[in-house]
PDB file of C-alpha atoms in Angstrom:
ATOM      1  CA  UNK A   1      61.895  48.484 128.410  1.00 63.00           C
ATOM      2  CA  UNK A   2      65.398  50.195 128.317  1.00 77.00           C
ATOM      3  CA  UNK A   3      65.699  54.157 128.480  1.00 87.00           C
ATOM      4  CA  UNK A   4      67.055  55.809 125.811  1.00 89.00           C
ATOM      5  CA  UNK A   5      70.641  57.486 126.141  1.00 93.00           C
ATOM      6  CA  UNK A   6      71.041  61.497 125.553  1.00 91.00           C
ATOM      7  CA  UNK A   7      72.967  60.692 122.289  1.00 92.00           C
ATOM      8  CA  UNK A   8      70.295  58.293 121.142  1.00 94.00           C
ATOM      9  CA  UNK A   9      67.898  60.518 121.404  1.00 93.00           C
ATOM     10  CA  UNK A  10      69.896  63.458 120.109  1.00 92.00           C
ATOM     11  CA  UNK A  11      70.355  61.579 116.787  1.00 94.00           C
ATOM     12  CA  UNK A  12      66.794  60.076 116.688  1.00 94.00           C
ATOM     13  CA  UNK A  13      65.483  64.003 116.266  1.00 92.00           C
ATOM     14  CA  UNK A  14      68.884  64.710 114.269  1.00 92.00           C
ATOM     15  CA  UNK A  15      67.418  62.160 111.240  1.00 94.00           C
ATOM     16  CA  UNK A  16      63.682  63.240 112.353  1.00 93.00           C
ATOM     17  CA  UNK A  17      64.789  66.446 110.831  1.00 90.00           C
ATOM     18  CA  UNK A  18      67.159  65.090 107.866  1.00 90.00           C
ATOM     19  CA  UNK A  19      63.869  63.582 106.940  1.00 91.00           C
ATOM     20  CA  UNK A  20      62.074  66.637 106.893  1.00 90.00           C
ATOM     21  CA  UNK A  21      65.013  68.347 105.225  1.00 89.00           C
ATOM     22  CA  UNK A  22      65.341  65.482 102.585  1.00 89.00           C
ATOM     23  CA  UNK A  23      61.045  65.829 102.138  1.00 89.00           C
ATOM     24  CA  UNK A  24      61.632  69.661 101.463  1.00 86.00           C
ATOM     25  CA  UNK A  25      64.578  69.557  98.807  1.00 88.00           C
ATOM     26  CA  UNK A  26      63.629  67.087  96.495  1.00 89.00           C
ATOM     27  CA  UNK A  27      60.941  68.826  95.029  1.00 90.00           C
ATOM     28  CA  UNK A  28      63.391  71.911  94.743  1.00 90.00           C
ATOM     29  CA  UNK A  29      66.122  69.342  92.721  1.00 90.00           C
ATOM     30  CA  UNK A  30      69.177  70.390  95.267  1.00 93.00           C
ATOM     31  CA  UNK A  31      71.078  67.759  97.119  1.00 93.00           C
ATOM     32  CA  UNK A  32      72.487  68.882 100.874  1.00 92.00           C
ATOM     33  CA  UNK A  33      75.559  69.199  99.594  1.00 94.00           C
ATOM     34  CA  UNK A  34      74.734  72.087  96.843  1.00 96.00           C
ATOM     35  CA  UNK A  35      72.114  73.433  99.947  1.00 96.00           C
ATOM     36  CA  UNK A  36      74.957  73.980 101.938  1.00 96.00           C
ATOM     37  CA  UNK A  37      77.265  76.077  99.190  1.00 98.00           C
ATOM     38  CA  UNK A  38      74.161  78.094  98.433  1.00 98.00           C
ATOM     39  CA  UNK A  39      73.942  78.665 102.492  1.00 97.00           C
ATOM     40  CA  UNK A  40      78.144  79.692 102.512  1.00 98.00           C
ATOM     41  CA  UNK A  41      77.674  81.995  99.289  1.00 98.00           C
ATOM     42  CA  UNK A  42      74.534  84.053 100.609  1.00 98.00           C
ATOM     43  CA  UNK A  43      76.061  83.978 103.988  1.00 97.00           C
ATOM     44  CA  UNK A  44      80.444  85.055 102.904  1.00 98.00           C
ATOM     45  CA  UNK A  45      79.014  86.303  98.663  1.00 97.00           C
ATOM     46  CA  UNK A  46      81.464  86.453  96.113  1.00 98.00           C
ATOM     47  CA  UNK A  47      84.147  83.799  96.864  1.00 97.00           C
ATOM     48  CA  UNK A  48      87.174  81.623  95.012  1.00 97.00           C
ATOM     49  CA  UNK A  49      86.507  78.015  94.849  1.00 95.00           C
ATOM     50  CA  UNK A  50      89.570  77.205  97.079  1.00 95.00           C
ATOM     51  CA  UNK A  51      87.747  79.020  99.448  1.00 97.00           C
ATOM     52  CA  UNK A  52      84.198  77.460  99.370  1.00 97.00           C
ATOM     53  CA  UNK A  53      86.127  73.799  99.715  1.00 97.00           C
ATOM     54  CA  UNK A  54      87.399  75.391 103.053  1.00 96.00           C
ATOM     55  CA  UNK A  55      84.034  76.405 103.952  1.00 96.00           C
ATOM     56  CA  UNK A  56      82.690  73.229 102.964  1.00 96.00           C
ATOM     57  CA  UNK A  57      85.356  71.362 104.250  1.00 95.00           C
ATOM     58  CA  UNK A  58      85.512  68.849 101.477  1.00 96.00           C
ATOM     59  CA  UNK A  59      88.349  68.432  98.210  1.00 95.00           C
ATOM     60  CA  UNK A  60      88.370  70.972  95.750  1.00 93.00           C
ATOM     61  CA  UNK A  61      87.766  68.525  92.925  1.00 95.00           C
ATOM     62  CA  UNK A  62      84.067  67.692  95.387  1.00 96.00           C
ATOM     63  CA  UNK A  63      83.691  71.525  95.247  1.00 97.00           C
ATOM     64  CA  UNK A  64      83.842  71.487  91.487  1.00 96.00           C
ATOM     65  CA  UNK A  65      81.495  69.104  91.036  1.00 97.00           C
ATOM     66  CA  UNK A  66      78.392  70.864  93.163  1.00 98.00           C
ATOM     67  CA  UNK A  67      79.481  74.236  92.122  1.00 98.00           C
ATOM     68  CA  UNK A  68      79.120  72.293  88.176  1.00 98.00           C
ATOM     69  CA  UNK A  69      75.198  71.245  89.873  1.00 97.00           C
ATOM     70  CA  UNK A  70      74.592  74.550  90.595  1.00 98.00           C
ATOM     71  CA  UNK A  71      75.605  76.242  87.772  1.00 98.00           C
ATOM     72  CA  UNK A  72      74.135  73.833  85.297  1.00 97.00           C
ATOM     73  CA  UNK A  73      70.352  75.026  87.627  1.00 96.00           C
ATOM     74  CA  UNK A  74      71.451  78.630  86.743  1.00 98.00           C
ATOM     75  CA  UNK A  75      72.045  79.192  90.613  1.00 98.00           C
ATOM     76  CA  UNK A  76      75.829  80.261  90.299  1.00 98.00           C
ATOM     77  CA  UNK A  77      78.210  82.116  88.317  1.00 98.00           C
ATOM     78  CA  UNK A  78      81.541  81.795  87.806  1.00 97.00           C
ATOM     79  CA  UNK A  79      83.946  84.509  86.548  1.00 96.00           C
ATOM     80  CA  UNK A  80      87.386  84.683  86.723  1.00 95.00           C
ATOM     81  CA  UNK A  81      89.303  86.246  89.643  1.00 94.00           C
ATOM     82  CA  UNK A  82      90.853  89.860  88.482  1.00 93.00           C
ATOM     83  CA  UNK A  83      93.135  89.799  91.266  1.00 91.00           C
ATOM     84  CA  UNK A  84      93.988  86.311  89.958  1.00 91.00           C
ATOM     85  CA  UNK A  85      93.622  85.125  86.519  1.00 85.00           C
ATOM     86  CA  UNK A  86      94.441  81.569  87.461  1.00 89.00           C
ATOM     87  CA  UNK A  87      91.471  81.842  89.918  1.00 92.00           C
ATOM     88  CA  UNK A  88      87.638  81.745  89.771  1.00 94.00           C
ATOM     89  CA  UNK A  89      85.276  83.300  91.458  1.00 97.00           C
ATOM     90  CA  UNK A  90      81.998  81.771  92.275  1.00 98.00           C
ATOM     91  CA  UNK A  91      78.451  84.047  93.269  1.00 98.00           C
ATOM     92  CA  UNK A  92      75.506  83.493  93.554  1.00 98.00           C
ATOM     93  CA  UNK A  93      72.396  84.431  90.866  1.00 98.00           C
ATOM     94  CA  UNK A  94      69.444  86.146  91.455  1.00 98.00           C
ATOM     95  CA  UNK A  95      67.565  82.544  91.006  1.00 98.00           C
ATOM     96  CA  UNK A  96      70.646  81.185  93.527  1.00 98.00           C
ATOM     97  CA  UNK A  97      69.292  83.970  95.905  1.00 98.00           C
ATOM     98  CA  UNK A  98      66.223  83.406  95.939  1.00 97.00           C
ATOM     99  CA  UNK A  99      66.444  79.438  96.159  1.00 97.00           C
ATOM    100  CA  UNK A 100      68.768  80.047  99.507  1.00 97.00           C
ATOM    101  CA  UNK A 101      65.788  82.028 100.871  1.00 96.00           C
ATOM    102  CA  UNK A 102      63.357  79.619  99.937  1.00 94.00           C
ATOM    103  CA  UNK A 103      65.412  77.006 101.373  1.00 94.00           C
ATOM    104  CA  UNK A 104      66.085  79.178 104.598  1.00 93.00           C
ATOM    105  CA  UNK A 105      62.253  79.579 105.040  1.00 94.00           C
ATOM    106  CA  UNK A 106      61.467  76.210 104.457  1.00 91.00           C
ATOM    107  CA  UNK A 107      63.795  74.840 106.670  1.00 89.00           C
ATOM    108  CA  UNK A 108      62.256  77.778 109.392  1.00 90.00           C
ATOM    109  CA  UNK A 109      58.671  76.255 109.163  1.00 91.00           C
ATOM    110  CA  UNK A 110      60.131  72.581 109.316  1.00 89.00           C
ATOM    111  CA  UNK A 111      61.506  73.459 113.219  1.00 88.00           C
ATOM    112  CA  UNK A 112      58.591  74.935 113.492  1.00 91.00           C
ATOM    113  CA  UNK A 113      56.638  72.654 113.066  1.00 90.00           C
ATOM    114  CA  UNK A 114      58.637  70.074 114.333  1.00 91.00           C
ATOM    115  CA  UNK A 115      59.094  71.845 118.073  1.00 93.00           C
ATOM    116  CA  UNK A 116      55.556  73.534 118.108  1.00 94.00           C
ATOM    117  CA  UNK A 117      54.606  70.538 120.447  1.00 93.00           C
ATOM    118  CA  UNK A 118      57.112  71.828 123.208  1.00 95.00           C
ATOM    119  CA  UNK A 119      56.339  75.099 125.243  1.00 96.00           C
ATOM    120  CA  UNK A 120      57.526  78.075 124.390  1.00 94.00           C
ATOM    121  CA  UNK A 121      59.898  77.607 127.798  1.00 97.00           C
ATOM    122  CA  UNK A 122      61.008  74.344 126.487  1.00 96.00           C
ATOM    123  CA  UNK A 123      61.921  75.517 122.998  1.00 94.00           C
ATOM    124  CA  UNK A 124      63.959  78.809 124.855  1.00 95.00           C
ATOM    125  CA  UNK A 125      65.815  76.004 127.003  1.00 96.00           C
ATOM    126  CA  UNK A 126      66.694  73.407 123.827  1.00 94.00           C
ATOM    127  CA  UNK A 127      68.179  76.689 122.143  1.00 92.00           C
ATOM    128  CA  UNK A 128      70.016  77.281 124.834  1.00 93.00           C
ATOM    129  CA  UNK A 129      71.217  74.110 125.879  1.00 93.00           C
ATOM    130  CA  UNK A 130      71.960  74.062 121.734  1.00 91.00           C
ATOM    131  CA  UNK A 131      73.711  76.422 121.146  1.00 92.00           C
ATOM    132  CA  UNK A 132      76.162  75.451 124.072  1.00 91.00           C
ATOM    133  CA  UNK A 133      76.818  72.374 122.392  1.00 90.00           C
ATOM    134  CA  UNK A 134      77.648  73.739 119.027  1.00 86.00           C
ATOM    135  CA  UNK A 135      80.815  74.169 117.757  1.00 73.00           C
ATOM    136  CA  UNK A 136      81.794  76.912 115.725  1.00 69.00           C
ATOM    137  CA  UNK A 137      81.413  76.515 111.756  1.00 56.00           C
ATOM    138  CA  UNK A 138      82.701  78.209 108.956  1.00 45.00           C
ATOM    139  CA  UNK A 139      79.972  78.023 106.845  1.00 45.00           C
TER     140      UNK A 139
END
């Protein structure tokens, strides 16, 4: 039987946990794509929509149509920008809040679960080796 490569078995855990992730938000009615503007908004707050497409890295009309998801749930607000009235601003609810920490915890006891079978040493080792890998984001 053949070994598995590093990458393989990077990416094997990688859709391990999209799995988990996917198990977790479906109940919730969020897709990734509106998980990850609710992570940029509670992480940056109050931003234009030109800005969460950089953030998101995807077009603006793409960034419309979550922020649309999202609003429709009650999760986001827009309001126009006073510094720009040909710009809008887009924030985060109270419900928006408290679905990002839901989401945030959720996603906590999923790696927790899914590395409580390595030692504590191990786990301190992967986070390290991790986080050396990892290039910076934005969001």
């Amino acid at each position: 039987m053949e070994e598995e490569s590093l990458s393989e078995l990077f990416w094997a855990v990688a859709r391990r946990l999209r799995h988990m992730s996917h198990e977790t938000l479906q109940p919730l009615g969020v897709t990734p794509g509106q998980v990850r503007a609710l992570k940029v908004l509670a992480r940056h707050g109050v931003m234009r929509l030109s800005e969460l497409s950089e953030h998101l890295r995807i077009a603006p009309r793409s960034t419309t149509e979550v922020v649309d998801g999202l609003q429709e749930r009650g999760l986001v607000e827009r309001s126009p920008d006073p510094a720009d009235r040909r710009a809008t601003l887009v924030a985060l609810t109270p419900a928006g809040t408290a679905m990002s920490e839901n989401i945030r915890a959720e996603r906590g006891a999923q790696g927790e679960r899914l590395f409580a079978s390595l030692p504590e040493r191990d786990q301190a080792e992967l986070a390290r080796i991790l986080a050396a890998l990892r290039v910076p984001e934005s969001e």
